[in-house]
């Protein structure tokens, strides 16, 4: 499976996301992905889309949510833990936090 993106596309990303994209090609990250696969987990690049800039790094206080197949970005305090399930996590300021949640099926 191809993991490397086109150099022109890569150059259009913010530097922090370029680092993430390049890291996928490293042996260290590929070994981490292999370990995560044992637990049915993978790796993601926390990001959001903006009207003007395309891709930007997901701000620390924002979370991506999916409700009824629609993705949006909200402040992390707006996520209802009773109806949403975390599906992406990231490490921020010494703590593992959710970066994305989906509405649980009822």
JSON list of N, CA and C in Angstrom, two decimals, residues 29-104:
[
{"chain": "A", "resi": 29, "resn": "UNK", "atom": "N", "xyz": [7.92, 4.67, 13.23]},
{"chain": "A", "resi": 29, "resn": "UNK", "atom": "CA", "xyz": [6.46, 4.83, 13.19]},
{"chain": "A", "resi": 29, "resn": "UNK", "atom": "C", "xyz": [5.81, 3.60, 12.59]},
{"chain": "A", "resi": 30, "resn": "UNK", "atom": "N", "xyz": [6.42, 3.01, 11.59]},
{"chain": "A", "resi": 30, "resn": "UNK", "atom": "CA", "xyz": [5.84, 1.79, 11.02]},
{"chain": "A", "resi": 30, "resn": "UNK", "atom": "C", "xyz": [5.82, 0.65, 12.04]},
{"chain": "A", "resi": 31, "resn": "UNK", "atom": "N", "xyz": [6.85, 0.58, 12.89]},
{"chain": "A", "resi": 31, "resn": "UNK", "atom": "CA", "xyz": [6.84, -0.42, 13.97]},
{"chain": "A", "resi": 31, "resn": "UNK", "atom": "C", "xyz": [5.73, -0.13, 14.97]},
{"chain": "A", "resi": 32, "resn": "UNK", "atom": "N", "xyz": [5.52, 1.14, 15.29]},
{"chain": "A", "resi": 32, "resn": "UNK", "atom": "CA", "xyz": [4.42, 1.52, 16.20]},
{"chain": "A", "resi": 32, "resn": "UNK", "atom": "C", "xyz": [3.08, 1.11, 15.60]},
{"chain": "A", "resi": 33, "resn": "UNK", "atom": "N", "xyz": [2.90, 1.35, 14.32]},
{"chain": "A", "resi": 33, "resn": "UNK", "atom": "CA", "xyz": [1.65, 0.98, 13.64]},
{"chain": "A", "resi": 33, "resn": "UNK", "atom": "C", "xyz": [1.43, -0.53, 13.70]},
{"chain": "A", "resi": 34, "resn": "UNK", "atom": "N", "xyz": [2.50, -1.29, 13.51]},
{"chain": "A", "resi": 34, "resn": "UNK", "atom": "CA", "xyz": [2.39, -2.76, 13.60]},
{"chain": "A", "resi": 34, "resn": "UNK", "atom": "C", "xyz": [1.94, -3.18, 14.99]},
{"chain": "A", "resi": 35, "resn": "UNK", "atom": "N", "xyz": [2.50, -2.54, 16.02]},
{"chain": "A", "resi": 35, "resn": "UNK", "atom": "CA", "xyz": [2.11, -2.86, 17.39]},
{"chain": "A", "resi": 35, "resn": "UNK", "atom": "C", "xyz": [0.65, -2.50, 17.65]},
{"chain": "A", "resi": 36, "resn": "UNK", "atom": "N", "xyz": [0.23, -1.34, 17.18]},
{"chain": "A", "resi": 36, "resn": "UNK", "atom": "CA", "xyz": [-1.16, -0.91, 17.37]},
{"chain": "A", "resi": 36, "resn": "UNK", "atom": "C", "xyz": [-2.14, -1.85, 16.67]},
{"chain": "A", "resi": 37, "resn": "UNK", "atom": "N", "xyz": [-1.74, -2.39, 15.54]},
{"chain": "A", "resi": 37, "resn": "UNK", "atom": "CA", "xyz": [-2.62, -3.28, 14.77]},
{"chain": "A", "resi": 37, "resn": "UNK", "atom": "C", "xyz": [-3.03, -4.50, 15.59]},
{"chain": "A", "resi": 38, "resn": "UNK", "atom": "N", "xyz": [-2.22, -4.91, 16.54]},
{"chain": "A", "resi": 38, "resn": "UNK", "atom": "CA", "xyz": [-2.57, -6.04, 17.40]},
{"chain": "A", "resi": 38, "resn": "UNK", "atom": "C", "xyz": [-3.84, -5.76, 18.21]},
{"chain": "A", "resi": 39, "resn": "UNK", "atom": "N", "xyz": [-4.15, -4.48, 18.39]},
{"chain": "A", "resi": 39, "resn": "UNK", "atom": "CA", "xyz": [-5.31, -4.06, 19.18]},
{"chain": "A", "resi": 39, "resn": "UNK", "atom": "C", "xyz": [-6.40, -3.43, 18.31]},
{"chain": "A", "resi": 40, "resn": "UNK", "atom": "N", "xyz": [-6.32, -3.66, 17.01]},
{"chain": "A", "resi": 40, "resn": "UNK", "atom": "CA", "xyz": [-7.26, -3.08, 16.05]},
{"chain": "A", "resi": 40, "resn": "UNK", "atom": "C", "xyz": [-7.26, -1.55, 16.09]},
{"chain": "A", "resi": 41, "resn": "UNK", "atom": "N", "xyz": [-6.08, -0.98, 16.29]},
{"chain": "A", "resi": 41, "resn": "UNK", "atom": "CA", "xyz": [-5.91, 0.46, 16.29]},
{"chain": "A", "resi": 41, "resn": "UNK", "atom": "C", "xyz": [-4.99, 0.86, 15.15]},
{"chain": "A", "resi": 42, "resn": "UNK", "atom": "N", "xyz": [-5.03, 2.12, 14.80]},
{"chain": "A", "resi": 42, "resn": "UNK", "atom": "CA", "xyz": [-4.19, 2.65, 13.74]},
{"chain": "A", "resi": 42, "resn": "UNK", "atom": "C", "xyz": [-3.62, 3.99, 14.13]},
{"chain": "A", "resi": 43, "resn": "UNK", "atom": "N", "xyz": [-3.15, 4.73, 13.15]},
{"chain": "A", "resi": 43, "resn": "UNK", "atom": "CA", "xyz": [-2.56, 6.04, 13.37]},
{"chain": "A", "resi": 43, "resn": "UNK", "atom": "C", "xyz": [-3.33, 7.06, 12.55]},
{"chain": "A", "resi": 44, "resn": "UNK", "atom": "N", "xyz": [-3.52, 8.24, 13.10]},
{"chain": "A", "resi": 44, "resn": "UNK", "atom": "CA", "xyz": [-4.19, 9.30, 12.34]},
{"chain": "A", "resi": 44, "resn": "UNK", "atom": "C", "xyz": [-3.38, 10.58, 12.45]},
{"chain": "A", "resi": 45, "resn": "UNK", "atom": "N", "xyz": [-3.74, 11.55, 11.67]},
{"chain": "A", "resi": 45, "resn": "UNK", "atom": "CA", "xyz": [-3.13, 12.87, 11.67]},
{"chain": "A", "resi": 45, "resn": "UNK", "atom": "C", "xyz": [-4.23, 13.85, 12.08]},
{"chain": "A", "resi": 46, "resn": "UNK", "atom": "N", "xyz": [-4.30, 14.20, 13.37]},
{"chain": "A", "resi": 46, "resn": "UNK", "atom": "CA", "xyz": [-5.37, 15.12, 13.79]},
{"chain": "A", "resi": 46, "resn": "UNK", "atom": "C", "xyz": [-5.28, 16.44, 13.02]},
{"chain": "A", "resi": 47, "resn": "UNK", "atom": "N", "xyz": [-6.33, 16.75, 12.31]},
{"chain": "A", "resi": 47, "resn": "UNK", "atom": "CA", "xyz": [-6.36, 17.96, 11.48]},
{"chain": "A", "resi": 47, "resn": "UNK", "atom": "C", "xyz": [-7.80, 18.40, 11.32]},
{"chain": "A", "resi": 48, "resn": "UNK", "atom": "N", "xyz": [-7.96, 19.58, 10.78]},
{"chain": "A", "resi": 48, "resn": "UNK", "atom": "CA", "xyz": [-9.30, 20.03, 10.40]},
{"chain": "A", "resi": 48, "resn": "UNK", "atom": "C", "xyz": [-9.19, 20.76, 9.07]},
{"chain": "A", "resi": 49, "resn": "UNK", "atom": "N", "xyz": [-10.31, 20.97, 8.46]},
{"chain": "A", "resi": 49, "resn": "UNK", "atom": "CA", "xyz": [-10.37, 21.66, 7.18]},
{"chain": "A", "resi": 49, "resn": "UNK", "atom": "C", "xyz": [-10.94, 23.05, 7.39]},
{"chain": "A", "resi": 50, "resn": "UNK", "atom": "N", "xyz": [-10.38, 24.01, 6.69]},
{"chain": "A", "resi": 50, "resn": "UNK", "atom": "CA", "xyz": [-10.89, 25.36, 6.75]},
{"chain": "A", "resi": 50, "resn": "UNK", "atom": "C", "xyz": [-11.26, 25.80, 5.34]},
{"chain": "A", "resi": 51, "resn": "UNK", "atom": "N", "xyz": [-12.09, 26.81, 5.24]},
{"chain": "A", "resi": 51, "resn": "UNK", "atom": "CA", "xyz": [-12.51, 27.30, 3.92]},
{"chain": "A", "resi": 51, "resn": "UNK", "atom": "C", "xyz": [-11.34, 27.86, 3.12]},
{"chain": "A", "resi": 52, "resn": "UNK", "atom": "N", "xyz": [-10.41, 28.53, 3.80]},
{"chain": "A", "resi": 52, "resn": "UNK", "atom": "CA", "xyz": [-9.34, 29.22, 3.09]},
{"chain": "A", "resi": 52, "resn": "UNK", "atom": "C", "xyz": [-8.03, 28.44, 3.03]},
{"chain": "A", "resi": 53, "resn": "UNK", "atom": "N", "xyz": [-7.70, 27.70, 4.09]},
{"chain": "A", "resi": 53, "resn": "UNK", "atom": "CA", "xyz": [-6.38, 27.11, 4.20]},
{"chain": "A", "resi": 53, "resn": "UNK", "atom": "C", "xyz": [-6.31, 25.63, 3.87]},
{"chain": "A", "resi": 54, "resn": "UNK", "atom": "N", "xyz": [-7.42, 24.99, 3.62]},
{"chain": "A", "resi": 54, "resn": "UNK", "atom": "CA", "xyz": [-7.37, 23.56, 3.38]},
{"chain": "A", "resi": 54, "resn": "UNK", "atom": "C", "xyz": [-7.17, 22.81, 4.68]},
{"chain": "A", "resi": 55, "resn": "UNK", "atom": "N", "xyz": [-6.03, 22.16, 4.84]},
{"chain": "A", "resi": 55, "resn": "UNK", "atom": "CA", "xyz": [-5.70, 21.41, 6.05]},
{"chain": "A", "resi": 55, "resn": "UNK", "atom": "C", "xyz": [-5.00, 22.31, 7.06]},
{"chain": "A", "resi": 56, "resn": "UNK", "atom": "N", "xyz": [-5.38, 22.20, 8.32]},
{"chain": "A", "resi": 56, "resn": "UNK", "atom": "CA", "xyz": [-4.65, 22.84, 9.41]},
{"chain": "A", "resi": 56, "resn": "UNK", "atom": "C", "xyz": [-4.60, 21.85, 10.57]},
{"chain": "A", "resi": 57, "resn": "UNK", "atom": "N", "xyz": [-3.62, 22.02, 11.44]},
{"chain": "A", "resi": 57, "resn": "UNK", "atom": "CA", "xyz": [-3.52, 21.17, 12.61]},
{"chain": "A", "resi": 57, "resn": "UNK", "atom": "C", "xyz": [-4.74, 21.38, 13.50]},
{"chain": "A", "resi": 58, "resn": "UNK", "atom": "N", "xyz": [-5.29, 20.31, 14.04]},
{"chain": "A", "resi": 58, "resn": "UNK", "atom": "CA", "xyz": [-6.45, 20.40, 14.92]},
{"chain": "A", "resi": 58, "resn": "UNK", "atom": "C", "xyz": [-6.03, 21.12, 16.20]},
{"chain": "A", "resi": 59, "resn": "UNK", "atom": "N", "xyz": [-6.64, 22.26, 16.52]},
{"chain": "A", "resi": 59, "resn": "UNK", "atom": "CA", "xyz": [-6.28, 22.99, 17.74]},
{"chain": "A", "resi": 59, "resn": "UNK", "atom": "C", "xyz": [-6.48, 22.11, 18.98]},
{"chain": "A", "resi": 60, "resn": "UNK", "atom": "N", "xyz": [-5.69, 22.37, 20.02]},
{"chain": "A", "resi": 60, "resn": "UNK", "atom": "CA", "xyz": [-5.72, 21.56, 21.23]},
{"chain": "A", "resi": 60, "resn": "UNK", "atom": "C", "xyz": [-7.10, 21.47, 21.88]},
{"chain": "A", "resi": 61, "resn": "UNK", "atom": "N", "xyz": [-7.90, 22.52, 21.78]},
{"chain": "A", "resi": 61, "resn": "UNK", "atom": "CA", "xyz": [-9.20, 22.54, 22.45]},
{"chain": "A", "resi": 61, "resn": "UNK", "atom": "C", "xyz": [-10.36, 22.14, 21.55]},
{"chain": "A", "resi": 62, "resn": "UNK", "atom": "N", "xyz": [-10.05, 21.68, 20.33]},
{"chain": "A", "resi": 62, "resn": "UNK", "atom": "CA", "xyz": [-11.09, 21.29, 19.38]},
{"chain": "A", "resi": 62, "resn": "UNK", "atom": "C", "xyz": [-11.11, 19.78, 19.23]},
{"chain": "A", "resi": 63, "resn": "UNK", "atom": "N", "xyz": [-12.26, 19.27, 18.82]},
{"chain": "A", "resi": 63, "resn": "UNK", "atom": "CA", "xyz": [-12.42, 17.85, 18.55]},
{"chain": "A", "resi": 63, "resn": "UNK", "atom": "C", "xyz": [-13.27, 17.69, 17.30]},
{"chain": "A", "resi": 64, "resn": "UNK", "atom": "N", "xyz": [-12.96, 16.68, 16.52]},
{"chain": "A", "resi": 64, "resn": "UNK", "atom": "CA", "xyz": [-13.77, 16.36, 15.35]},
{"chain": "A", "resi": 64, "resn": "UNK", "atom": "C", "xyz": [-14.90, 15.47, 15.80]},
{"chain": "A", "resi": 65, "resn": "UNK", "atom": "N", "xyz": [-16.11, 15.75, 15.37]},
{"chain": "A", "resi": 65, "resn": "UNK", "atom": "CA", "xyz": [-17.25, 14.90, 15.71]},
{"chain": "A", "resi": 65, "resn": "UNK", "atom": "C", "xyz": [-17.97, 14.48, 14.43]},
{"chain": "A", "resi": 66, "resn": "UNK", "atom": "N", "xyz": [-18.52, 13.28, 14.49]},
{"chain": "A", "resi": 66, "resn": "UNK", "atom": "CA", "xyz": [-19.31, 12.78, 13.37]},
{"chain": "A", "resi": 66, "resn": "UNK", "atom": "C", "xyz": [-20.68, 12.43, 13.90]},
{"chain": "A", "resi": 67, "resn": "UNK", "atom": "N", "xyz": [-21.69, 13.05, 13.31]},
{"chain": "A", "resi": 67, "resn": "UNK", "atom": "CA", "xyz": [-23.08, 12.78, 13.65]},
{"chain": "A", "resi": 67, "resn": "UNK", "atom": "C", "xyz": [-23.84, 12.57, 12.36]},
{"chain": "A", "resi": 68, "resn": "UNK", "atom": "N", "xyz": [-24.53, 11.46, 12.26]},
{"chain": "A", "resi": 68, "resn": "UNK", "atom": "CA", "xyz": [-25.33, 11.14, 11.07]},
{"chain": "A", "resi": 68, "resn": "UNK", "atom": "C", "xyz": [-24.51, 11.33, 9.79]},
{"chain": "A", "resi": 69, "resn": "UNK", "atom": "N", "xyz": [-23.29, 10.79, 9.79]},
{"chain": "A", "resi": 69, "resn": "UNK", "atom": "CA", "xyz": [-22.37, 10.81, 8.65]},
{"chain": "A", "resi": 69, "resn": "UNK", "atom": "C", "xyz": [-21.89, 12.20, 8.26]},
{"chain": "A", "resi": 70, "resn": "UNK", "atom": "N", "xyz": [-22.05, 13.17, 9.14]},
{"chain": "A", "resi": 70, "resn": "UNK", "atom": "CA", "xyz": [-21.59, 14.54, 8.89]},
{"chain": "A", "resi": 70, "resn": "UNK", "atom": "C", "xyz": [-20.49, 14.87, 9.90]},
{"chain": "A", "resi": 71, "resn": "UNK", "atom": "N", "xyz": [-19.36, 15.32, 9.41]},
{"chain": "A", "resi": 71, "resn": "UNK", "atom": "CA", "xyz": [-18.23, 15.67, 10.26]},
{"chain": "A", "resi": 71, "resn": "UNK", "atom": "C", "xyz": [-18.21, 17.17, 10.52]},
{"chain": "A", "resi": 72, "resn": "UNK", "atom": "N", "xyz": [-17.97, 17.54, 11.77]},
{"chain": "A", "resi": 72, "resn": "UNK", "atom": "CA", "xyz": [-17.82, 18.95, 12.12]},
{"chain": "A", "resi": 72, "resn": "UNK", "atom": "C", "xyz": [-16.75, 19.05, 13.20]},
{"chain": "A", "resi": 73, "resn": "UNK", "atom": "N", "xyz": [-16.39, 20.26, 13.55]},
{"chain": "A", "resi": 73, "resn": "UNK", "atom": "CA", "xyz": [-15.36, 20.51, 14.54]},
{"chain": "A", "resi": 73, "resn": "UNK", "atom": "C", "xyz": [-15.95, 21.40, 15.63]},
{"chain": "A", "resi": 74, "resn": "UNK", "atom": "N", "xyz": [-15.82, 20.97, 16.89]},
{"chain": "A", "resi": 74, "resn": "UNK", "atom": "CA", "xyz": [-16.40, 21.70, 18.01]},
{"chain": "A", "resi": 74, "resn": "UNK", "atom": "C", "xyz": [-15.39, 21.79, 19.14]},
{"chain": "A", "resi": 75, "resn": "UNK", "atom": "N", "xyz": [-15.66, 22.67, 20.09]},
{"chain": "A", "resi": 75, "resn": "UNK", "atom": "CA", "xyz": [-14.83, 22.74, 21.29]},
{"chain": "A", "resi": 75, "resn": "UNK", "atom": "C", "xyz": [-15.01, 21.42, 22.04]},
{"chain": "A", "resi": 76, "resn": "UNK", "atom": "N", "xyz": [-13.94, 20.92, 22.61]},
{"chain": "A", "resi": 76, "resn": "UNK", "atom": "CA", "xyz": [-14.00, 19.61, 23.28]},
{"chain": "A", "resi": 76, "resn": "UNK", "atom": "C", "xyz": [-15.03, 19.56, 24.40]},
{"chain": "A", "resi": 77, "resn": "UNK", "atom": "N", "xyz": [-15.37, 20.68, 25.01]},
{"chain": "A", "resi": 77, "resn": "UNK", "atom": "CA", "xyz": [-16.36, 20.70, 26.08]},
{"chain": "A", "resi": 77, "resn": "UNK", "atom": "C", "xyz": [-17.78, 20.44, 25.57]},
{"chain": "A", "resi": 78, "resn": "UNK", "atom": "N", "xyz": [-17.99, 20.50, 24.26]},
{"chain": "A", "resi": 78, "resn": "UNK", "atom": "CA", "xyz": [-19.33, 20.32, 23.69]},
{"chain": "A", "resi": 78, "resn": "UNK", "atom": "C", "xyz": [-19.68, 18.87, 23.41]},
{"chain": "A", "resi": 79, "resn": "UNK", "atom": "N", "xyz": [-18.76, 17.95, 23.62]},
{"chain": "A", "resi": 79, "resn": "UNK", "atom": "CA", "xyz": [-19.00, 16.54, 23.32]},
{"chain": "A", "resi": 79, "resn": "UNK", "atom": "C", "xyz": [-19.81, 15.91, 24.45]},
{"chain": "A", "resi": 80, "resn": "UNK", "atom": "N", "xyz": [-20.90, 15.27, 24.10]},
{"chain": "A", "resi": 80, "resn": "UNK", "atom": "CA", "xyz": [-21.76, 14.60, 25.07]},
{"chain": "A", "resi": 80, "resn": "UNK", "atom": "C", "xyz": [-21.29, 13.15, 25.22]},
{"chain": "A", "resi": 81, "resn": "UNK", "atom": "N", "xyz": [-20.65, 12.86, 26.35]},
{"chain": "A", "resi": 81, "resn": "UNK", "atom": "CA", "xyz": [-20.10, 11.52, 26.57]},
{"chain": "A", "resi": 81, "resn": "UNK", "atom": "C", "xyz": [-21.17, 10.43, 26.66]},
{"chain": "A", "resi": 82, "resn": "UNK", "atom": "N", "xyz": [-22.42, 10.82, 26.86]},
{"chain": "A", "resi": 82, "resn": "UNK", "atom": "CA", "xyz": [-23.50, 9.83, 26.94]},
{"chain": "A", "resi": 82, "resn": "UNK", "atom": "C", "xyz": [-23.90, 9.30, 25.56]},
{"chain": "A", "resi": 83, "resn": "UNK", "atom": "N", "xyz": [-23.68, 10.09, 24.51]},
{"chain": "A", "resi": 83, "resn": "UNK", "atom": "CA", "xyz": [-24.12, 9.68, 23.18]},
{"chain": "A", "resi": 83, "resn": "UNK", "atom": "C", "xyz": [-22.97, 9.57, 22.17]},
{"chain": "A", "resi": 84, "resn": "UNK", "atom": "N", "xyz": [-21.77, 9.98, 22.58]},
{"chain": "A", "resi": 84, "resn": "UNK", "atom": "CA", "xyz": [-20.63, 9.96, 21.67]},
{"chain": "A", "resi": 84, "resn": "UNK", "atom": "C", "xyz": [-19.57, 8.97, 22.18]},
{"chain": "A", "resi": 85, "resn": "UNK", "atom": "N", "xyz": [-18.84, 8.37, 21.26]},
{"chain": "A", "resi": 85, "resn": "UNK", "atom": "CA", "xyz": [-17.76, 7.44, 21.63]},
{"chain": "A", "resi": 85, "resn": "UNK", "atom": "C", "xyz": [-16.46, 7.94, 21.01]},
{"chain": "A", "resi": 86, "resn": "UNK", "atom": "N", "xyz": [-15.38, 8.04, 21.79]},
{"chain": "A", "resi": 86, "resn": "UNK", "atom": "CA", "xyz": [-14.10, 8.47, 21.23]},
{"chain": "A", "resi": 86, "resn": "UNK", "atom": "C", "xyz": [-13.59, 7.43, 20.24]},
{"chain": "A", "resi": 87, "resn": "UNK", "atom": "N", "xyz": [-13.04, 7.90, 19.12]},
{"chain": "A", "resi": 87, "resn": "UNK", "atom": "CA", "xyz": [-12.50, 6.99, 18.10]},
{"chain": "A", "resi": 87, "resn": "UNK", "atom": "C", "xyz": [-11.07, 7.36, 17.69]},
{"chain": "A", "resi": 88, "resn": "UNK", "atom": "N", "xyz": [-10.59, 8.52, 18.12]},
{"chain": "A", "resi": 88, "resn": "UNK", "atom": "CA", "xyz": [-9.22, 8.96, 17.85]},
{"chain": "A", "resi": 88, "resn": "UNK", "atom": "C", "xyz": [-8.71, 9.61, 19.13]},
{"chain": "A", "resi": 89, "resn": "UNK", "atom": "N", "xyz": [-7.45, 9.32, 19.46]},
{"chain": "A", "resi": 89, "resn": "UNK", "atom": "CA", "xyz": [-6.84, 9.90, 20.65]},
{"chain": "A", "resi": 89, "resn": "UNK", "atom": "C", "xyz": [-5.51, 10.53, 20.26]},
{"chain": "A", "resi": 90, "resn": "UNK", "atom": "N", "xyz": [-5.08, 11.52, 21.07]},
{"chain": "A", "resi": 90, "resn": "UNK", "atom": "CA", "xyz": [-3.77, 12.12, 20.87]},
{"chain": "A", "resi": 90, "resn": "UNK", "atom": "C", "xyz": [-3.21, 12.55, 22.22]},
{"chain": "A", "resi": 91, "resn": "UNK", "atom": "N", "xyz": [-1.93, 12.82, 22.24]},
{"chain": "A", "resi": 91, "resn": "UNK", "atom": "CA", "xyz": [-1.21, 13.17, 23.46]},
{"chain": "A", "resi": 91, "resn": "UNK", "atom": "C", "xyz": [-0.99, 14.67, 23.47]},
{"chain": "A", "resi": 92, "resn": "UNK", "atom": "N", "xyz": [-1.59, 15.35, 24.45]},
{"chain": "A", "resi": 92, "resn": "UNK", "atom": "CA", "xyz": [-1.47, 16.81, 24.56]},
{"chain": "A", "resi": 92, "resn": "UNK", "atom": "C", "xyz": [-1.14, 17.16, 26.01]},
{"chain": "A", "resi": 93, "resn": "UNK", "atom": "N", "xyz": [-0.09, 17.93, 26.17]},
{"chain": "A", "resi": 93, "resn": "UNK", "atom": "CA", "xyz": [0.30, 18.43, 27.49]},
{"chain": "A", "resi": 93, "resn": "UNK", "atom": "C", "xyz": [0.35, 17.34, 28.54]},
{"chain": "A", "resi": 94, "resn": "UNK", "atom": "N", "xyz": [0.93, 16.18, 28.18]},
{"chain": "A", "resi": 94, "resn": "UNK", "atom": "CA", "xyz": [1.13, 15.11, 29.13]},
{"chain": "A", "resi": 94, "resn": "UNK", "atom": "C", "xyz": [-0.06, 14.21, 29.39]},
{"chain": "A", "resi": 95, "resn": "UNK", "atom": "N", "xyz": [-1.12, 14.36, 28.60]},
{"chain": "A", "resi": 95, "resn": "UNK", "atom": "CA", "xyz": [-2.35, 13.58, 28.80]},
{"chain": "A", "resi": 95, "resn": "UNK", "atom": "C", "xyz": [-2.86, 13.04, 27.46]},
{"chain": "A", "resi": 96, "resn": "UNK", "atom": "N", "xyz": [-3.37, 11.83, 27.47]},
{"chain": "A", "resi": 96, "resn": "UNK", "atom": "CA", "xyz": [-4.04, 11.27, 26.29]},
{"chain": "A", "resi": 96, "resn": "UNK", "atom": "C", "xyz": [-5.48, 11.75, 26.29]},
{"chain": "A", "resi": 97, "resn": "UNK", "atom": "N", "xyz": [-5.89, 12.41, 25.20]},
{"chain": "A", "resi": 97, "resn": "UNK", "atom": "CA", "xyz": [-7.25, 12.96, 25.09]},
{"chain": "A", "resi": 97, "resn": "UNK", "atom": "C", "xyz": [-7.85, 12.54, 23.76]},
{"chain": "A", "resi": 98, "resn": "UNK", "atom": "N", "xyz": [-9.16, 12.61, 23.68]},
{"chain": "A", "resi": 98, "resn": "UNK", "atom": "CA", "xyz": [-9.85, 12.29, 22.43]},
{"chain": "A", "resi": 98, "resn": "UNK", "atom": "C", "xyz": [-9.66, 13.43, 21.43]},
{"chain": "A", "resi": 99, "resn": "UNK", "atom": "N", "xyz": [-9.45, 13.06, 20.18]},
{"chain": "A", "resi": 99, "resn": "UNK", "atom": "CA", "xyz": [-9.37, 14.04, 19.10]},
{"chain": "A", "resi": 99, "resn": "UNK", "atom": "C", "xyz": [-10.56, 13.93, 18.16]},
{"chain": "A", "resi": 100, "resn": "UNK", "atom": "N", "xyz": [-11.31, 12.84, 18.28]},
{"chain": "A", "resi": 100, "resn": "UNK", "atom": "CA", "xyz": [-12.47, 12.63, 17.42]},
{"chain": "A", "resi": 100, "resn": "UNK", "atom": "C", "xyz": [-13.46, 11.70, 18.12]},
{"chain": "A", "resi": 101, "resn": "UNK", "atom": "N", "xyz": [-14.74, 12.02, 18.00]},
{"chain": "A", "resi": 101, "resn": "UNK", "atom": "CA", "xyz": [-15.79, 11.18, 18.56]},
{"chain": "A", "resi": 101, "resn": "UNK", "atom": "C", "xyz": [-16.91, 11.02, 17.53]},
{"chain": "A", "resi": 102, "resn": "UNK", "atom": "N", "xyz": [-17.58, 9.89, 17.61]},
{"chain": "A", "resi": 102, "resn": "UNK", "atom": "CA", "xyz": [-18.72, 9.63, 16.74]},
{"chain": "A", "resi": 102, "resn": "UNK", "atom": "C", "xyz": [-19.95, 9.35, 17.60]},
{"chain": "A", "resi": 103, "resn": "UNK", "atom": "N", "xyz": [-21.10, 9.71, 17.04]},
{"chain": "A", "resi": 103, "resn": "UNK", "atom": "CA", "xyz": [-22.35, 9.43, 17.73]},
{"chain": "A", "resi": 103, "resn": "UNK", "atom": "C", "xyz": [-22.57, 7.93, 17.73]},
{"chain": "A", "resi": 104, "resn": "UNK", "atom": "N", "xyz": [-22.87, 7.39, 18.91]},
{"chain": "A", "resi": 104, "resn": "UNK", "atom": "CA", "xyz": [-23.10, 5.96, 19.01]},
{"chain": "A", "resi": 104, "resn": "UNK", "atom": "C", "xyz": [-24.45, 5.62, 18.39]}
]
